[in-house]
Amino acid sequence: MAGADTRHTLTLGFEGALKKVSVATPPGEPRPWDADTKTQVVGEAVPRVDGHLKTSGAAKYTHDINLPDMQHALVLRSPHACAVIKSIDIKAAENAPGVSACVALAKASDRVLFVGQDVAAVAAATPEAAREALARIQVEYEKQPFVVALEKAMQDDAPLVHTTAVKERRTEGDEPGAGGGAKARGNIRPAPSMKKGDAKRGLRQAKVTHEAVYTTQVHTHTALETHSIVVRWDDAKQARMTVWCSTQSIFSVRGEMAEMFGLKPQDVHVITNFLGGGFGAKFGASAPGSRLGFIAGELARLSKKPVSLLLDRREEHTCTGNRPDSHQRVTLGATEGGALTAIHVVGHGSAGIGTGAGIGRNAFGIYTKCPNILVESADVFTHAGPGTAFRAPGHPQGAFGIESALNELAAKLGLDPLELRIAHNEHPVRRRQFELGRDAFQWADKRRRAADQRGRNTRMRTGVGVAASIWGDFGRAKAASVTVTVTPNGGVEVRNGVQDIGTGIGTVMAQVAAEVLRRPLSTVTVKIGDSELGSSVGSGGSQTTSSVTPAVRNAAEQVKARLIALAAEALEAPAAKITWGEGGVASARKGKSIEFAALCKKIKGESISESATRPQTYGSHPMKFLGSPLYQIAGVQFAEVEVDTWTGVARARKVLAIHDCGRVMNELTLRSQINGGVILGTGYALMEQRVMDGRSGVMLNANLESYKCLGARDVPEIEVLLTEVHVGNNSTGAVGIGEPATIPTAAAIAGAVMDAIGAPVRALPITPDRVLTALGATS
Amino acid sequence: MKPFSLIRPASLDEARAAVTAAPEHVLRAGGVDLIDQMKEGLARPSALVELRTVSDAPALRELARDGDGAWSLGALVTLAQLAAASEFGAELAALREAAGSAATPSIRSMATLGGNLLQRPRCWYYRHAELVCLKKGGSHCLAINGDHRYHAILGGGPSWIVHPSTLASALLALDARVELAGAEARALPIAELFVGPKEDATREHRLAPGEILTRVTIPAAAPGQRSAYEAVKEKQSHDWPLAEVAVNVTVESGTIKAARVALGHVAPIPWRAEAAEAALVGQQPSAALIERAAAAATEGAKPLKRNAYKIPLTRGLVRATLHRALEVASPA
């Protein structure tokens, strides 16, 4: 192929707003799918291809791995929130019955910084023997003062968490372009601010202002499958290893294990056949607060036996990451007519001993009609397990702050909070979503009903709220290498080393290959979840589908081109004259054709096999993400709640989620992902919260009993409306949905609670105590 | 979990002998809370004595009404059985509703009446393996200066746990008695089964070592008697109540002849709201009466710094439940 770009005139945009747009693609790229492309399999509501394996229990997760002579590892963890280790002695554990290896993970003079930090580990023939051995490890601690509460840690006289420079930990789950820090003052380390215009001047110009503090809780990822890793050294020289890991990034596990043990990446074989959730906490071989990869690998090296390290629920809550809390002072200014003149947010949050407690781009990036915006944020260190990327890092916090403040400002101005939003949003798709929701949700009627109930002081109240999301098309170039193979017996196989975090990427890969080759989906097999299957991306940043499916299409198109060449030979016609029809029937102009099965029999050698990646994103119609050439995904959610004013219980009754994710690849798995985002967001709104004890520094609810995740009875009715957008970004037009689906839920629910009771609840989660306080019942 | 042996006695006497043989021998019925405690390292029994293999005491599994209308409920009757007991009339609705409200369907199928009454508290300081609270031999209750959002507002001190048994509230409202097998068989009003922290903060019930709770009896209902149970929870699937109430009222010719109001999860023992009862008796049901009685339900409350919200919450709960039990239409 020549080196010049090809220009295509594509039909891009969304229903009712389609335009012809010229898009350049690099050499070798197929014509991108656009609004005029009618697909047969892609976009359909196809059940996930491995669903029966999961529901029948046949699917094997890392917790299910059982190797001959496998040892069970356990970690001794710091019982203190801050202490200097005076001495550590593991000898007694080494000599304990059944123990095959023991390793100290801290040494004398080390300072431990949170309850749950790694201190030592053992591997033994049984978990019981490992537990008995752990109890024999002698550690002498000198306790030091500590602080676990955000606001206390901000005080000048607070115990200092870090006494040395802090290294920022970044993962594939972080939002590109976020983070980066300045020098710390005490426990406070400012992050770069987002600035447009002059917010202070904008506030001086305002006729109406609103200022309040909004707080959110620490939220733990709580994947059903806890962090787990099994390591087996594959040869006597210990030059190769196989790793089974519950990870959302097989290749970052491979890279980290290779680096830790001085191996070449290709000598580390990583397998994640099935993964029981990650939500951002499972990037890399180690958890954010525990060196799991090193522990399992080192114990396996020392014992010369395979080692399995499976965390329990308490460890999962305390040392594998969390969504940082936040304390956001939001100041808004507006004209009497309701035109925003300024948004100023000062956010503090604590990622424990870690970094990355920002508050996302909601306040800065959604209501952009406001001319003056300043968002300042800072990390505050506390003696608690480190935060890490969690499904849309920072965004649910930021959305709760800005959206709640807008609701209160609208009330002051006597304006409909939805109209205030529509007036200040410039994204055409988001505007459409607001308008669709206004009608579909019967916004005005429900607002009137809420006002009537408030006026009559009824016991049960209903209310409605709305909030928006912002995210980007972060699909990555040349990251996923996908191989499509057609064999002489007519089988189609798609291979890539991507892991399925639970969203059904394998199913979508099969659909894309079936679409290109026009073959029945049942004839396509997919192999994923293994580092031997070709490089791939981590499942984070809502980028898996947009990074992988274009590579599938490109590889499948190359295979199809070779099949067409084969057909041209068989039909004695030039390849350019061959058309590729339904079922994979290749036809020449004269009416001569060859069936797919017959054509495949003509394949010389074992198969036709092509590998492909995808290039840089080519376009981003109709609106860019902040300060980047990438497309900005729009989303809006409406929530309806019911509040019992006698008991303070608020329940989410209904959520209408209206989202854009580029081209819809599979409507069923897409809706499932949005349902998951709404469920997570509802739990964040109403009940999930880490509770730390200020006196001992321990997490009081490191379990699934008093750390409350949404249960079946708590799930609202979820309605999903899809506003499909053709972006012209890559060969399939896929973007992503994982994170945007959870961003606005809690903010919308909080707005609905305010509508129901006529007073804001400025802290998440919205538990009965807070509702009763907002109602004035506790004073 | 520490390894243990399992003893499967055939008779009640054998079971009693097995549990008294050593202090580390513990009786197991449903085993729901016990296994939890063993996993957390809070209990380290060397032997579990299975109550479910006892075959010479049919009363353990009985759910029966005698000729006078009194009920006998065996200690091994499960919460699921109670929740599904269609033979319970309006007078026992509180027990049926309480059993159906607790835990999850799978736990309710395992958990027993006896185990529910005798389980240990859920306090997160008590349950934390590494913290030594008053109940575990420490010098003071860690909830006082800690996070006590779920703790007692009534009857607290020196421990501020709340009693975990949901069935206890209903049975207290229904004036039940418990029967104990021991060196000598005895029966107690259910209120006397429970031990408050002022008497002994390290225990919640009065069973002597080796005593076995065999059944609960409920007296025959009076004409016009009805009961109801409700709980307030942060989470509607599988959560412990912030507060719960069982009410048992007898209305004759438009007048409340008798009333018992029992609160759960607000005090270290299941709590009779006697001021609320007094407000109701002799009166005609009305929304105004119910509001007054509900306000009286928390009389004497002494909340800690952070759990005063439980006062209006409990009042609201009592109010809602009384409306239902007395069939007085709720205000819109």
CSV table of N, CA, C and O in Angstrom, one decimal, chain A residues 280-324:
chain,number,residue,atom,x,y,z
A,280,GLY,N,-11.0,-1.0,38.5
A,280,GLY,CA,-9.8,-0.1,38.5
A,280,GLY,C,-8.8,-0.5,39.5
A,280,GLY,O,-7.7,0.0,39.5
A,281,ALA,N,-9.1,-1.4,40.4
A,281,ALA,CA,-8.2,-1.8,41.5
A,281,ALA,C,-7.2,-3.0,41.0
A,281,ALA,O,-6.4,-3.4,41.8
A,282,LYS,N,-7.4,-3.5,39.8
A,282,LYS,CA,-6.6,-4.7,39.5
A,282,LYS,C,-5.7,-4.5,38.3
A,282,LYS,O,-5.7,-5.3,37.4
A,283,PHE,N,-5.0,-3.3,38.3
A,283,PHE,CA,-4.0,-3.1,37.3
A,283,PHE,C,-2.7,-3.6,37.9
A,283,PHE,O,-2.3,-3.2,39.0
A,284,GLY,N,-1.9,-4.4,37.2
A,284,GLY,CA,-0.6,-4.7,37.6
A,284,GLY,C,-0.6,-5.9,38.5
A,284,GLY,O,-1.6,-6.4,39.0
A,285,ALA,N,0.7,-6.4,38.8
A,285,ALA,CA,0.8,-7.6,39.6
A,285,ALA,C,0.6,-7.4,41.0
A,285,ALA,O,0.3,-8.4,41.8
A,286,SER,N,0.7,-6.2,41.5
A,286,SER,CA,0.5,-5.9,42.9
A,286,SER,C,-0.8,-5.1,43.1
A,286,SER,O,-1.1,-4.3,42.2
A,287,ALA,N,-1.4,-5.2,44.2
A,287,ALA,CA,-2.5,-4.3,44.6
A,287,ALA,C,-1.9,-3.0,45.0
A,287,ALA,O,-0.7,-3.0,45.4
A,288,PRO,N,-2.7,-1.9,44.9
A,288,PRO,CA,-2.1,-0.6,45.3
A,288,PRO,C,-1.5,-0.6,46.7
A,288,PRO,O,-0.5,0.1,46.9
A,289,GLY,N,-2.0,-1.4,47.6
A,289,GLY,CA,-1.4,-1.4,49.0
A,289,GLY,C,-0.8,-2.7,49.4
A,289,GLY,O,-0.7,-2.9,50.6
A,290,SER,N,-0.5,-3.6,48.5
A,290,SER,CA,0.1,-4.8,48.9
A,290,SER,C,0.8,-5.4,47.7
A,290,SER,O,0.3,-5.5,46.6
A,291,ARG,N,2.1,-5.9,47.9
A,291,ARG,CA,2.9,-6.4,46.8
A,291,ARG,C,2.6,-7.8,46.5
A,291,ARG,O,3.5,-8.7,46.6
A,292,LEU,N,1.4,-8.1,46.0
A,292,LEU,CA,1.0,-9.5,45.8
A,292,LEU,C,1.8,-10.2,44.9
A,292,LEU,O,2.1,-11.4,45.1
A,293,GLY,N,2.2,-9.6,43.7
A,293,GLY,CA,3.0,-10.3,42.7
A,293,GLY,C,4.3,-10.7,43.3
A,293,GLY,O,4.8,-11.8,43.0
A,294,PHE,N,5.0,-9.8,44.0
A,294,PHE,CA,6.3,-10.1,44.5
A,294,PHE,C,6.1,-11.2,45.6
A,294,PHE,O,6.9,-12.2,45.6
A,295,ILE,N,5.1,-11.1,46.4
A,295,ILE,CA,5.0,-12.1,47.5
A,295,ILE,C,4.8,-13.5,46.9
A,295,ILE,O,5.5,-14.4,47.3
A,296,ALA,N,3.8,-13.6,46.0
A,296,ALA,CA,3.6,-15.0,45.5
A,296,ALA,C,4.8,-15.5,44.7
A,296,ALA,O,5.2,-16.6,44.8
A,297,GLY,N,5.4,-14.6,43.9
A,297,GLY,CA,6.5,-15.0,43.1
A,297,GLY,C,7.7,-15.4,43.9
A,297,GLY,O,8.4,-16.4,43.7
A,298,GLU,N,8.0,-14.6,45.0
A,298,GLU,CA,9.1,-14.8,45.8
A,298,GLU,C,8.9,-16.1,46.7
A,298,GLU,O,9.9,-16.9,46.8
A,299,LEU,N,7.7,-16.3,47.2
A,299,LEU,CA,7.5,-17.5,48.0
A,299,LEU,C,7.5,-18.7,47.1
A,299,LEU,O,8.0,-19.8,47.5
A,300,ALA,N,7.1,-18.6,45.8
A,300,ALA,CA,7.2,-19.7,44.9
A,300,ALA,C,8.7,-20.0,44.5
A,300,ALA,O,9.1,-21.1,44.4
A,301,ARG,N,9.5,-18.9,44.4
A,301,ARG,CA,10.9,-19.1,44.1
A,301,ARG,C,11.6,-19.8,45.3
A,301,ARG,O,12.4,-20.7,45.1
A,302,LEU,N,11.3,-19.3,46.5
A,302,LEU,CA,12.0,-19.9,47.7
A,302,LEU,C,11.5,-21.4,47.9
A,302,LEU,O,12.3,-22.2,48.3
A,303,SER,N,10.2,-21.6,47.8
A,303,SER,CA,9.7,-23.0,48.1
A,303,SER,C,9.9,-23.9,46.9
A,303,SER,O,9.7,-25.1,47.1
A,304,LYS,N,10.2,-23.4,45.7
A,304,LYS,CA,10.2,-24.2,44.5
A,304,LYS,C,8.9,-24.9,44.2
A,304,LYS,O,8.9,-26.0,43.7
A,305,LYS,N,7.8,-24.3,44.7
A,305,LYS,CA,6.5,-24.9,44.4
A,305,LYS,C,5.6,-23.8,44.0
A,305,LYS,O,5.8,-22.6,44.3
A,306,PRO,N,4.5,-24.2,43.3
A,306,PRO,CA,3.5,-23.1,42.9
A,306,PRO,C,2.9,-22.5,44.2
A,306,PRO,O,2.7,-23.2,45.2
A,307,VAL,N,2.7,-21.2,44.2
A,307,VAL,CA,2.1,-20.6,45.3
A,307,VAL,C,0.8,-19.8,44.9
A,307,VAL,O,0.8,-19.1,43.9
A,308,SER,N,-0.2,-20.0,45.7
A,308,SER,CA,-1.5,-19.3,45.5
A,308,SER,C,-1.7,-18.2,46.6
A,308,SER,O,-1.6,-18.6,47.8
A,309,LEU,N,-1.9,-17.0,46.2
A,309,LEU,CA,-2.2,-16.0,47.2
A,309,LEU,C,-3.6,-15.4,46.9
A,309,LEU,O,-3.8,-14.7,45.9
A,310,LEU,N,-4.5,-15.7,47.8
A,310,LEU,CA,-5.9,-15.2,47.6
A,310,LEU,C,-6.3,-14.3,48.8
A,310,LEU,O,-6.3,-14.7,49.9
A,311,LEU,N,-6.6,-13.1,48.5
A,311,LEU,CA,-6.9,-12.1,49.6
A,311,LEU,C,-8.3,-12.4,50.2
A,311,LEU,O,-9.2,-12.9,49.5
A,312,ASP,N,-8.4,-12.2,51.5
A,312,ASP,CA,-9.8,-12.3,52.0
A,312,ASP,C,-10.5,-10.9,51.9
A,312,ASP,O,-9.9,-9.9,51.5
A,313,ARG,N,-11.7,-10.9,52.3
A,313,ARG,CA,-12.5,-9.7,52.1
A,313,ARG,C,-12.0,-8.5,52.9
A,313,ARG,O,-12.0,-7.3,52.5
A,314,ARG,N,-11.4,-8.8,54.1
A,314,ARG,CA,-10.9,-7.7,54.9
A,314,ARG,C,-9.7,-7.0,54.2
A,314,ARG,O,-9.6,-5.8,54.1
A,315,GLU,N,-8.8,-7.9,53.7
A,315,GLU,CA,-7.6,-7.4,53.0
A,315,GLU,C,-8.1,-6.6,51.7
A,315,GLU,O,-7.5,-5.6,51.4
A,316,GLU,N,-9.1,-7.1,51.1
A,316,GLU,CA,-9.6,-6.5,49.9
A,316,GLU,C,-10.1,-5.1,50.1
A,316,GLU,O,-9.8,-4.2,49.4
A,317,HIS,N,-10.7,-4.9,51.2
A,317,HIS,CA,-11.2,-3.6,51.6
A,317,HIS,C,-10.1,-2.6,52.0
A,317,HIS,O,-10.2,-1.4,51.8
A,318,THR,N,-9.1,-3.1,52.7
A,318,THR,CA,-8.1,-2.2,53.4
A,318,THR,C,-6.9,-1.9,52.5
A,318,THR,O,-6.3,-0.9,52.7
A,319,CYS,N,-6.5,-2.9,51.6
A,319,CYS,CA,-5.2,-2.6,51.0
A,319,CYS,C,-5.2,-2.8,49.5
A,319,CYS,O,-4.1,-2.9,48.9
A,320,THR,N,-6.3,-2.8,48.9
A,320,THR,CA,-6.3,-3.0,47.4
A,320,THR,C,-6.9,-1.8,46.7
A,320,THR,O,-7.2,-1.9,45.5
A,321,GLY,N,-6.9,-0.7,47.3
A,321,GLY,CA,-7.4,0.5,46.6
A,321,GLY,C,-8.8,1.0,47.0
A,321,GLY,O,-9.5,0.2,47.6
A,322,ASN,N,-9.1,2.2,46.6
A,322,ASN,CA,-10.4,2.7,46.9
A,322,ASN,C,-10.6,4.0,46.1
A,322,ASN,O,-9.7,4.5,45.5
A,323,ARG,N,-11.9,4.5,46.1
A,323,ARG,CA,-12.2,5.8,45.5
A,323,ARG,C,-12.0,6.8,46.7
A,323,ARG,O,-12.6,6.7,47.7
A,324,PRO,N,-11.0,7.7,46.5
A,324,PRO,CA,-10.8,8.7,47.6
A,324,PRO,C,-12.0,9.5,48.0
A,324,PRO,O,-13.0,9.6,47.2
